[in-house]
Coordinates of C-alpha atoms in Angstrom, one line a residue:
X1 CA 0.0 0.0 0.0
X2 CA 1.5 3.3 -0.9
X3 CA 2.4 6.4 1.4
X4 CA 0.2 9.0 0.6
X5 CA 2.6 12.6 1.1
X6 CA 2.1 16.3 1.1
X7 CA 4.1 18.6 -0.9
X8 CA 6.6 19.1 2.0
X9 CA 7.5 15.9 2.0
X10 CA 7.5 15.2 -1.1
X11 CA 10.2 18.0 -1.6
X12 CA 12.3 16.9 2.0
X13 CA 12.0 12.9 -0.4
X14 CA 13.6 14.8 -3.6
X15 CA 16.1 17.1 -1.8
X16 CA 17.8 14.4 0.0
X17 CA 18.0 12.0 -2.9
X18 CA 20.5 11.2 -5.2
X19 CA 20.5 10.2 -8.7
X20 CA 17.1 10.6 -9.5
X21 CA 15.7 8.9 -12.8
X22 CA 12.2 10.6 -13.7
X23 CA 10.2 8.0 -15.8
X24 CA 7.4 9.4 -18.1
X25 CA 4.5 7.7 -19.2
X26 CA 4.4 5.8 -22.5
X27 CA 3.4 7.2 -25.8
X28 CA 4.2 10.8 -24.0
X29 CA 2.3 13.7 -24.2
X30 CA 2.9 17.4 -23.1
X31 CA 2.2 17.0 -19.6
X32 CA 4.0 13.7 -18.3
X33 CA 7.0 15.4 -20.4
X34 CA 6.4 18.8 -19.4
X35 CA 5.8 17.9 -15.6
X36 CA 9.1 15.8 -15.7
X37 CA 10.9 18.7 -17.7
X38 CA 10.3 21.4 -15.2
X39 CA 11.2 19.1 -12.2
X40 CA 14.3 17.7 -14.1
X41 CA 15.6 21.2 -14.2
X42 CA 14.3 22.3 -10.9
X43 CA 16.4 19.4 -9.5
X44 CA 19.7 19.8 -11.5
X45 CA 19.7 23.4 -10.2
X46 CA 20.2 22.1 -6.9
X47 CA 23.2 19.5 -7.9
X48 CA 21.1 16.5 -8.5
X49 CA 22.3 14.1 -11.3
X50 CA 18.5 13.4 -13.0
X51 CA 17.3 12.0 -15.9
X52 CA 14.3 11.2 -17.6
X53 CA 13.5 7.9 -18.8
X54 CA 10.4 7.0 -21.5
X55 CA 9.9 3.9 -23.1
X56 CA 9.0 5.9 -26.3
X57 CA 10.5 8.4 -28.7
X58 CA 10.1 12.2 -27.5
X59 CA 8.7 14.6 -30.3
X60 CA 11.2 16.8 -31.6
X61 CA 8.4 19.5 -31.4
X62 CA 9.5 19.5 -27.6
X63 CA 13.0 19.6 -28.2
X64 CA 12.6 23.4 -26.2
X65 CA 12.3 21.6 -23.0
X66 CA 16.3 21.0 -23.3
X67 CA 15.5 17.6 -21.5
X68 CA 18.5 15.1 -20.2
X69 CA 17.7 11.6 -21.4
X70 CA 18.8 8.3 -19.3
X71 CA 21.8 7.1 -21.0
X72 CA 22.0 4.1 -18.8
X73 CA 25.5 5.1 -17.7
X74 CA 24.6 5.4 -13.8
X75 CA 22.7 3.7 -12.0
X76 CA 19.4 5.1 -10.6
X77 CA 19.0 5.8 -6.7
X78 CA 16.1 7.1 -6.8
X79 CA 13.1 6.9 -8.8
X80 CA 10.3 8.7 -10.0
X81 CA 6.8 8.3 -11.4
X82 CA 5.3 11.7 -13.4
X83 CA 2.1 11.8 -15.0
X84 CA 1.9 7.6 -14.5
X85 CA -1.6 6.7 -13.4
X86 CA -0.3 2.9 -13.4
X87 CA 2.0 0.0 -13.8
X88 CA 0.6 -0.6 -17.9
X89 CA 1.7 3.0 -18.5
X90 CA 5.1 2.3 -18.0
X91 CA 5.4 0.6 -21.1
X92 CA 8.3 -2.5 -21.4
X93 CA 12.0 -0.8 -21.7
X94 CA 11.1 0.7 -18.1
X95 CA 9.1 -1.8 -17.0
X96 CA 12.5 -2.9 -14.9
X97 CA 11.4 0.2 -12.4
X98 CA 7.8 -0.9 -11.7
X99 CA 9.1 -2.7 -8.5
X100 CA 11.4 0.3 -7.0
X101 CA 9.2 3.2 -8.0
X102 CA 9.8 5.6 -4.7
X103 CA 8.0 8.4 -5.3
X104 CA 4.8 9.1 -7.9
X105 CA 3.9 12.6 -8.6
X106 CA 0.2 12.4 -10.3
X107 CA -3.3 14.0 -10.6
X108 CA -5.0 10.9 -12.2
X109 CA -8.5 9.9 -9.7
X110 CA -7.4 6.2 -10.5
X111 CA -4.3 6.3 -9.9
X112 CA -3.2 2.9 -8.5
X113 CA -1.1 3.1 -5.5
X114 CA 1.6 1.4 -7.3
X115 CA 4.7 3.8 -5.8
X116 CA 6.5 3.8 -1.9
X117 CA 5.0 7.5 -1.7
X118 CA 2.4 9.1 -4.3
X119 CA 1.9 12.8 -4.2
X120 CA -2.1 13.1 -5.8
X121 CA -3.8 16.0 -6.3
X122 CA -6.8 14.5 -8.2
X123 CA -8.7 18.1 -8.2
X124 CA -5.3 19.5 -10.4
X125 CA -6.5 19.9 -14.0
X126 CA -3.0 19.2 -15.1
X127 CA -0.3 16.8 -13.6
X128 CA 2.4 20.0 -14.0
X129 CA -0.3 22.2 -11.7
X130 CA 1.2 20.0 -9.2
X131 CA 4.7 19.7 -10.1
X132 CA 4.4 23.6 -10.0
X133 CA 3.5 23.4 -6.6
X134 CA 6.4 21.4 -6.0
X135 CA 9.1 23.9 -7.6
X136 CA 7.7 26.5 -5.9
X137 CA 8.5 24.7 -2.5
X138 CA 12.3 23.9 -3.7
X139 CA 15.1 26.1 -2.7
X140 CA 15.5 26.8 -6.6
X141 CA 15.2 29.9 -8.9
X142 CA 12.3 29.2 -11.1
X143 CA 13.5 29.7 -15.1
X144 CA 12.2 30.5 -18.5
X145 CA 12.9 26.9 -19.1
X146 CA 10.7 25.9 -16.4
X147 CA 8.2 27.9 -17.1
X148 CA 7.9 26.6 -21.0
X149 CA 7.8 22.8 -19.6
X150 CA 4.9 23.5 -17.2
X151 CA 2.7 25.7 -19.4
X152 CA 3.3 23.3 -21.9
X153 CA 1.9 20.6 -19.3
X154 CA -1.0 23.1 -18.2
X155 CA -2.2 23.8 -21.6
X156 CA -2.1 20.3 -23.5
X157 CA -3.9 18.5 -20.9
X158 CA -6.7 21.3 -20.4
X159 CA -7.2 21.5 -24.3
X160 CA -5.9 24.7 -24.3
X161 CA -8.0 25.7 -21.2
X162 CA -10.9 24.4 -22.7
X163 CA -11.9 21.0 -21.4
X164 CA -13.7 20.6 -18.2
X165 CA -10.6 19.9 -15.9
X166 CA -9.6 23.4 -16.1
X167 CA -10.2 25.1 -12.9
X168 CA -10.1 28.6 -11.5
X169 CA -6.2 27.5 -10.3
X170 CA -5.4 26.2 -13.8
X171 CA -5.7 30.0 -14.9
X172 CA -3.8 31.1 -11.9
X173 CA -1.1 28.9 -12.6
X174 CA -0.8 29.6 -16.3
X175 CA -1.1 33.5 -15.5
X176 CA 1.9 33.1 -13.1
X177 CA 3.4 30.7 -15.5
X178 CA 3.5 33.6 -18.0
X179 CA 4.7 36.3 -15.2
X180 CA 7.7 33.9 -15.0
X181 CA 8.5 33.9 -18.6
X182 CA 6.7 31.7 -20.5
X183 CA 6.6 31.3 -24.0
X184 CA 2.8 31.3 -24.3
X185 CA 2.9 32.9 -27.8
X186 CA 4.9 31.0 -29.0
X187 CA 3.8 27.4 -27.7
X188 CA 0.1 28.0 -28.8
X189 CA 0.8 28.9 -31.8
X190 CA 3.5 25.3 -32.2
X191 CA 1.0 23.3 -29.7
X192 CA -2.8 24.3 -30.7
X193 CA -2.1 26.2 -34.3
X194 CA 0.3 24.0 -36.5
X195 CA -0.1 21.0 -38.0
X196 CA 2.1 18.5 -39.6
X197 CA 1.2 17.2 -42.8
X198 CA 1.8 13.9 -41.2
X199 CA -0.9 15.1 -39.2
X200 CA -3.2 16.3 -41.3
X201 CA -3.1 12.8 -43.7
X202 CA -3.8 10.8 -40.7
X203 CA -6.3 12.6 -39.3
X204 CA -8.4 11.8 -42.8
X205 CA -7.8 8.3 -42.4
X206 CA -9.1 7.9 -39.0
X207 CA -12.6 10.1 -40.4
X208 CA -12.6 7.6 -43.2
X209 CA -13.3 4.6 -41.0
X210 CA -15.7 7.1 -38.7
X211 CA -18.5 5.0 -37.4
X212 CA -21.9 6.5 -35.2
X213 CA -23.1 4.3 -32.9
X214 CA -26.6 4.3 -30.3
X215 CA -28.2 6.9 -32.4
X216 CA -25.4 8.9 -33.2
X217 CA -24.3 9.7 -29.5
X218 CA -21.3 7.8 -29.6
X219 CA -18.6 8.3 -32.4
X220 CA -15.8 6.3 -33.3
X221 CA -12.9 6.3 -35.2
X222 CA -9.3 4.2 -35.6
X223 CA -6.5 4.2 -37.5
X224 CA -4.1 0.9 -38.1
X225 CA -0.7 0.0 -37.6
X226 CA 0.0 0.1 -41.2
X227 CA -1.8 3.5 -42.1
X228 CA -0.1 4.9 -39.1
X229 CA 3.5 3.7 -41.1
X230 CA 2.5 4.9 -44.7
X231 CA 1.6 8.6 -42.9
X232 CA 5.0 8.4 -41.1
X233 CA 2.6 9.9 -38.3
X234 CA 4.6 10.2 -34.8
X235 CA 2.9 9.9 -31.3
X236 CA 2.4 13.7 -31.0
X237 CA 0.5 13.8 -34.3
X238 CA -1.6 10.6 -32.8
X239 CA -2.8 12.1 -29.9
X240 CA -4.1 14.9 -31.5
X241 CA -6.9 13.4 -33.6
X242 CA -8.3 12.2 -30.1
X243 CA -10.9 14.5 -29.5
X244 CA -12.1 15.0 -32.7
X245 CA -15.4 12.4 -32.4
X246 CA -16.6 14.5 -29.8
X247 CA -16.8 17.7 -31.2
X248 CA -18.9 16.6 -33.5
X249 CA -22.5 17.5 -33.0
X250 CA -25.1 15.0 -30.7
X251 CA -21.7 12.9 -29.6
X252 CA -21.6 12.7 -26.0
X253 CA -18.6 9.8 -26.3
X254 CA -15.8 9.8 -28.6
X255 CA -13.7 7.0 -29.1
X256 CA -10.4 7.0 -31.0
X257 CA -8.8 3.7 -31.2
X258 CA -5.2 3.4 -33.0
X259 CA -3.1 0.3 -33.2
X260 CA 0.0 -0.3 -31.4
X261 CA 3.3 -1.3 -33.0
X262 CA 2.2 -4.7 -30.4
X263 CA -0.5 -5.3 -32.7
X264 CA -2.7 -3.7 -29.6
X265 CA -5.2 -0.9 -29.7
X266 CA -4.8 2.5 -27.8
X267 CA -8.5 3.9 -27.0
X268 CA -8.9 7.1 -25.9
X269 CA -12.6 8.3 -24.6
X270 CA -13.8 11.6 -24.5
X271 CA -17.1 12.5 -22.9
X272 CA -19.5 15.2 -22.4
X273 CA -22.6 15.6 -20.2
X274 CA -23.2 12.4 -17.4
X275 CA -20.8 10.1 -19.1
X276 CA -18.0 8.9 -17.4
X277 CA -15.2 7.8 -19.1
X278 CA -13.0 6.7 -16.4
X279 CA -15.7 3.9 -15.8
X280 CA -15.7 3.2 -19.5
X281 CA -12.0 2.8 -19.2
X282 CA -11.6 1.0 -15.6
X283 CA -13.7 -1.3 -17.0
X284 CA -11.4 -2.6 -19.6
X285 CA -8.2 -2.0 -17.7
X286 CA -7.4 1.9 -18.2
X287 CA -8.5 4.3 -16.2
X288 CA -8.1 8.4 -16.1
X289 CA -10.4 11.4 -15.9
X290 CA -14.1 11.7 -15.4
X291 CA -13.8 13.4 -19.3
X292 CA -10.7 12.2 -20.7
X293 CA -9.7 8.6 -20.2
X294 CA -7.5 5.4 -21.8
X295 CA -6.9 1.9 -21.9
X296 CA -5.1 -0.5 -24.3
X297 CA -7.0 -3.6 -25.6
X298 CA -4.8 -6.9 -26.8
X299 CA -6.7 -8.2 -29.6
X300 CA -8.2 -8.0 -32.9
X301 CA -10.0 -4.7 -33.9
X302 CA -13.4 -6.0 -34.2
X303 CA -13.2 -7.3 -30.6
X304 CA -11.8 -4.3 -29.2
X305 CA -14.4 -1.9 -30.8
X306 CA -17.1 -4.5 -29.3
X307 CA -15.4 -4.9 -25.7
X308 CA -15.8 -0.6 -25.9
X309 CA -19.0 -0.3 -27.5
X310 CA -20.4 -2.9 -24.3
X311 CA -19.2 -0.3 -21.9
X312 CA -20.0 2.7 -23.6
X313 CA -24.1 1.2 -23.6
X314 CA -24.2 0.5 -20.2
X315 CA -23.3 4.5 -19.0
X316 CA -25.2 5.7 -22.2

């Protein structure tokens, strides 16, 4: 059973540690690696050796975070779960960790207790709200840098401050995030305005195989290994196409399911209204936000749009 800690001792746990390896979440997005970023540097200011450690390629588009990867050529004293809701996020080259995770900084409801300590703020619309909090506890000037990594982290996983997890403190926290140097212009325009052609070409595969389901309130879409390859689509480009069934008009759950390079399938559920889709995901193994959730399915697609569809009906 983990420790559940405040943010003082979650900061007394980092400051007297030594080599600290900061593990992301799989298939990384802009707040596990934004979150991770920001602490990386908060640390190394303070003359840790840290590191950050993802089972999956990093998006060059990020490459503004000036993160340290794990080289492998120390070995890890301390270690650090960001944004990881659970053990199945972790992903096989760092599933070697899962059994000596010491400290898990997180803001997912279903988080699962897997870590020595877990710092949880479940209210936080953004894991880097937190890992704000954190910084701002350390005996470390905050930077530019810093500042970049976290409203990077802020921004992504609010939808740009639009999905329901944003709070009154999510604003506060981006405002002072700006104050501090931010490059807000600058990272909406690369985060929420551009898109790749990569991008763009699978996004029109995944609305090819767009399918209504329970009277057009539920709307789903997927995409294959083999168009993913032919787009030469990365993960950043993937996770974008994941809220577009639930814009459309009447959907109250969208589903976006894309295969795995496993031969699995990634489903992503966005909700509106009554729906839950953390209970959608739990369900099936994933877990995440009351709005915004996950899971991975092993097995064929027509099985794995079924095993979804059966727990979208019974919260629809």
């Amino acid at each position: 059973m983990t420790e559940q800690i405040d943010l003082a001792k979650a900061v007394q746990m980092l400051t007297q540690a030594e080599d600290i390896l900061l593990i992301c979440h799989k298939n990384p997005d802009g707040d596990t690696l934004g979150s991770a970023g920001a602490l990386l540097h908060a640390l190394q200011a303070i003359g840790k050796r840290t590191a950050i450690f993802c089972s999956d390629p990093i998006a060059d588009r990020y490459d503004y975070m000036q993160l340290t990867l794990y080289d492998g050529s120390w070995e890890p004293g301390f270690v650090v779960a960001v944004d990881v809701a659970g053990t199945q996020l972790f992903g096989e080259p760092a599933a070697k960790y899962l059994k000596r995770v010491d400290l898990c900084i997180d803001h997912h409801p279903s988080n699962s207790g897997y870590a020595e300590a877990t710092l949880l703020d479940p209210e936080a619309g953004a894991n880097a709200e937190l890992v704000y909090q954190l910084i701002g506890q350390m005996p470390v000037e905050f930077t530019p840098v810093m500042a970049d990594c976290l409203y990077t982290g802020v921004s992504t996983d609010t939808g740009c401050f639009k999905f329901a997890n944003t709070t009154p403190r999510t604003h506060h926290i981006a405002a002072e995030l700006m104050e501090r140097g931010a490059s807000f212009v600058k990272l909406n325009e690369l985060l929420f305005e551009s898109k790749s052609q990569r991008r763009l070409a699978i996004e029109q595969i995944a609305l090819s195989h767009l399918e209504y389901h329970f009277d057009g309130r539920c709307a789903l879409m997927y995409v294959t290994r083999e168009e993913i390859e032919n787009t030469g689509a990365d993960s950043n480009d993937l996770e974008g196409i994941t809220g577009i069934p639930r814009m459309i008009e009447g959907v109250v759950v969208g589903i976006t399911m894309r295969q795995l390079e496993s031969g699995s399938y990634k489903v992503s559920v966005r909700t509106a209204g009554e729906i839950d889709a953390c209970k959608i995901c739990a369900a099936l193994g994933g877990g995440g936000h009351i709005r915004a959730s996950g899971c991975e399915f092993f097995g064929n697609l027509e099985n794995a749009k079924a095993a979804v569809l059966a727990e979208v009906k019974k919260q629809i």
